[in-house]
Amino acid sequence: MEDIIARALYAAFTLYMMAILLYWIAPWLHIELTDARCLWLARLVDPPVTWLRKRMPYMGPTDLGPLAALFITWVARQIVVAMFVNVSAGS
């Protein structure tokens, strides 16, 4: 059972990482994030990215907020999934 939960969490974190990547490359793909069909993406990804942008030093026109969010999500995925795998191995 814990294996199923670990896989589901891994998939959820991966989907969120894909959403961050899509949010990051949307301007280059000419995707309007204010469009009604894409508004869910901005609502999902924008709060943590905006929070990180406020805490990062100014880098000029380079926006590293999505990259930082992607890295933090990747680290969280590794930690959370490892905790579930270790719990299931100990049982």
PDB file of N, CA, C and O in Angstrom, residues 12-23 33 38-50 69 73:
ATOM      1  N   ALA A  12       2.441  13.048  -8.610  1.00  0.00           N
ATOM      2  CA  ALA A  12       1.873  14.368  -8.339  1.00  0.00           C
ATOM      3  C   ALA A  12       2.957  15.443  -8.365  1.00  0.00           C
ATOM      4  O   ALA A  12       2.771  16.514  -8.961  1.00  0.00           O
ATOM      5  N   PHE A  13       4.092  15.168  -7.727  1.00  0.00           N
ATOM      6  CA  PHE A  13       5.203  16.119  -7.759  1.00  0.00           C
ATOM      7  C   PHE A  13       5.719  16.313  -9.184  1.00  0.00           C
ATOM      8  O   PHE A  13       6.034  17.424  -9.591  1.00  0.00           O
ATOM      9  N   THR A  14       5.790  15.247  -9.961  1.00  0.00           N
ATOM     10  CA  THR A  14       6.255  15.339 -11.341  1.00  0.00           C
ATOM     11  C   THR A  14       5.302  16.167 -12.187  1.00  0.00           C
ATOM     12  O   THR A  14       5.742  16.993 -13.005  1.00  0.00           O
ATOM     13  N   LEU A  15       4.009  15.979 -12.006  1.00  0.00           N
ATOM     14  CA  LEU A  15       3.036  16.783 -12.735  1.00  0.00           C
ATOM     15  C   LEU A  15       3.154  18.256 -12.374  1.00  0.00           C
ATOM     16  O   LEU A  15       3.042  19.136 -13.236  1.00  0.00           O
ATOM     17  N   TYR A  16       3.393  18.540 -11.101  1.00  0.00           N
ATOM     18  CA  TYR A  16       3.571  19.936 -10.684  1.00  0.00           C
ATOM     19  C   TYR A  16       4.845  20.516 -11.297  1.00  0.00           C
ATOM     20  O   TYR A  16       4.864  21.677 -11.709  1.00  0.00           O
ATOM     21  N   MET A  17       5.895  19.711 -11.379  1.00  0.00           N
ATOM     22  CA  MET A  17       7.126  20.177 -12.014  1.00  0.00           C
ATOM     23  C   MET A  17       6.896  20.465 -13.499  1.00  0.00           C
ATOM     24  O   MET A  17       7.422  21.441 -14.049  1.00  0.00           O
ATOM     25  N   MET A  18       6.091  19.640 -14.150  1.00  0.00           N
ATOM     26  CA  MET A  18       5.749  19.896 -15.555  1.00  0.00           C
ATOM     27  C   MET A  18       4.948  21.185 -15.691  1.00  0.00           C
ATOM     28  O   MET A  18       5.131  21.934 -16.653  1.00  0.00           O
ATOM     29  N   ALA A  19       4.061  21.448 -14.744  1.00  0.00           N
ATOM     30  CA  ALA A  19       3.286  22.688 -14.773  1.00  0.00           C
ATOM     31  C   ALA A  19       4.207  23.900 -14.626  1.00  0.00           C
ATOM     32  O   ALA A  19       4.018  24.917 -15.299  1.00  0.00           O
ATOM     33  N   ILE A  20       5.212  23.795 -13.758  1.00  0.00           N
ATOM     34  CA  ILE A  20       6.180  24.882 -13.599  1.00  0.00           C
ATOM     35  C   ILE A  20       6.948  25.099 -14.897  1.00  0.00           C
ATOM     36  O   ILE A  20       7.148  26.243 -15.336  1.00  0.00           O
ATOM     37  N   LEU A  21       7.371  24.017 -15.532  1.00  0.00           N
ATOM     38  CA  LEU A  21       8.089  24.144 -16.804  1.00  0.00           C
ATOM     39  C   LEU A  21       7.217  24.778 -17.878  1.00  0.00           C
ATOM     40  O   LEU A  21       7.678  25.648 -18.637  1.00  0.00           O
ATOM     41  N   LEU A  22       5.963  24.368 -17.965  1.00  0.00           N
ATOM     42  CA  LEU A  22       5.058  24.957 -18.947  1.00  0.00           C
ATOM     43  C   LEU A  22       4.834  26.433 -18.662  1.00  0.00           C
ATOM     44  O   LEU A  22       4.811  27.259 -19.577  1.00  0.00           O
ATOM     45  N   TYR A  23       4.705  26.780 -17.391  1.00  0.00           N
ATOM     46  CA  TYR A  23       4.544  28.178 -16.987  1.00  0.00           C
ATOM     47  C   TYR A  23       5.765  28.998 -17.392  1.00  0.00           C
ATOM     48  O   TYR A  23       5.649  30.140 -17.814  1.00  0.00           O
ATOM     49  N   LEU A  33      -1.194  33.176 -20.572  1.00  0.00           N
ATOM     50  CA  LEU A  33      -1.599  32.613 -19.284  1.00  0.00           C
ATOM     51  C   LEU A  33      -2.826  33.310 -18.717  1.00  0.00           C
ATOM     52  O   LEU A  33      -3.425  32.833 -17.757  1.00  0.00           O
ATOM     53  N   CYS A  38      -6.114  28.752 -19.948  1.00  0.00           N
ATOM     54  CA  CYS A  38      -4.807  28.568 -19.299  1.00  0.00           C
ATOM     55  C   CYS A  38      -4.733  29.213 -17.922  1.00  0.00           C
ATOM     56  O   CYS A  38      -3.676  29.201 -17.299  1.00  0.00           O
ATOM     57  N   LEU A  39      -5.823  29.772 -17.458  1.00  0.00           N
ATOM     58  CA  LEU A  39      -5.815  30.467 -16.174  1.00  0.00           C
ATOM     59  C   LEU A  39      -5.503  29.529 -15.009  1.00  0.00           C
ATOM     60  O   LEU A  39      -4.885  29.928 -14.025  1.00  0.00           O
ATOM     61  N   TRP A  40      -5.879  28.272 -15.131  1.00  0.00           N
ATOM     62  CA  TRP A  40      -5.609  27.298 -14.063  1.00  0.00           C
ATOM     63  C   TRP A  40      -4.112  27.138 -13.828  1.00  0.00           C
ATOM     64  O   TRP A  40      -3.672  26.945 -12.695  1.00  0.00           O
ATOM     65  N   LEU A  41      -3.323  27.244 -14.902  1.00  0.00           N
ATOM     66  CA  LEU A  41      -1.873  27.084 -14.776  1.00  0.00           C
ATOM     67  C   LEU A  41      -1.271  28.228 -13.973  1.00  0.00           C
ATOM     68  O   LEU A  41      -0.458  28.006 -13.067  1.00  0.00           O
ATOM     69  N   ALA A  42      -1.690  29.444 -14.280  1.00  0.00           N
ATOM     70  CA  ALA A  42      -1.194  30.599 -13.539  1.00  0.00           C
ATOM     71  C   ALA A  42      -1.625  30.542 -12.081  1.00  0.00           C
ATOM     72  O   ALA A  42      -0.841  30.855 -11.184  1.00  0.00           O
ATOM     73  N   ARG A  43      -2.850  30.110 -11.833  1.00  0.00           N
ATOM     74  CA  ARG A  43      -3.332  30.008 -10.447  1.00  0.00           C
ATOM     75  C   ARG A  43      -2.602  28.926  -9.664  1.00  0.00           C
ATOM     76  O   ARG A  43      -2.436  29.029  -8.453  1.00  0.00           O
ATOM     77  N   LEU A  44      -2.164  27.895 -10.338  1.00  0.00           N
ATOM     78  CA  LEU A  44      -1.476  26.785  -9.686  1.00  0.00           C
ATOM     79  C   LEU A  44      -0.015  27.114  -9.384  1.00  0.00           C
ATOM     80  O   LEU A  44       0.498  26.800  -8.309  1.00  0.00           O
ATOM     81  N   VAL A  45       0.646  27.773 -10.311  1.00  0.00           N
ATOM     82  CA  VAL A  45       2.098  27.949 -10.223  1.00  0.00           C
ATOM     83  C   VAL A  45       2.501  29.339  -9.732  1.00  0.00           C
ATOM     84  O   VAL A  45       3.537  29.490  -9.079  1.00  0.00           O
ATOM     85  N   ASP A  46       1.698  30.343  -9.997  1.00  0.00           N
ATOM     86  CA  ASP A  46       2.105  31.713  -9.714  1.00  0.00           C
ATOM     87  C   ASP A  46       2.352  32.021  -8.238  1.00  0.00           C
ATOM     88  O   ASP A  46       3.320  32.717  -7.929  1.00  0.00           O
ATOM     89  N   PRO A  47       1.545  31.552  -7.280  1.00  0.00           N
ATOM     90  CA  PRO A  47       1.814  31.923  -5.879  1.00  0.00           C
ATOM     91  C   PRO A  47       3.210  31.527  -5.371  1.00  0.00           C
ATOM     92  O   PRO A  47       3.920  32.382  -4.831  1.00  0.00           O
ATOM     93  N   PRO A  48       3.663  30.280  -5.539  1.00  0.00           N
ATOM     94  CA  PRO A  48       5.013  29.988  -5.040  1.00  0.00           C
ATOM     95  C   PRO A  48       6.108  30.684  -5.842  1.00  0.00           C
ATOM     96  O   PRO A  48       7.123  31.102  -5.281  1.00  0.00           O
ATOM     97  N   VAL A  49       5.913  30.847  -7.136  1.00  0.00           N
ATOM     98  CA  VAL A  49       6.929  31.515  -7.959  1.00  0.00           C
ATOM     99  C   VAL A  49       7.034  32.984  -7.567  1.00  0.00           C
ATOM    100  O   VAL A  49       8.140  33.523  -7.442  1.00  0.00           O
ATOM    101  N   THR A  50       5.910  33.644  -7.356  1.00  0.00           N
ATOM    102  CA  THR A  50       5.927  35.048  -6.935  1.00  0.00           C
ATOM    103  C   THR A  50       6.588  35.195  -5.569  1.00  0.00           C
ATOM    104  O   THR A  50       7.367  36.123  -5.347  1.00  0.00           O
ATOM    105  N   ALA A  69      11.666  27.415  -8.054  1.00  0.00           N
ATOM    106  CA  ALA A  69      10.494  26.616  -7.683  1.00  0.00           C
ATOM    107  C   ALA A  69      10.639  25.181  -8.167  1.00  0.00           C
ATOM    108  O   ALA A  69      10.280  24.234  -7.456  1.00  0.00           O
ATOM    109  N   THR A  73      10.825  21.996  -5.666  1.00  0.00           N
ATOM    110  CA  THR A  73       9.860  20.912  -5.846  1.00  0.00           C
ATOM    111  C   THR A  73      10.569  19.583  -6.061  1.00  0.00           C
ATOM    112  O   THR A  73      10.142  18.553  -5.540  1.00  0.00           O
TER     113      THR A  73
END
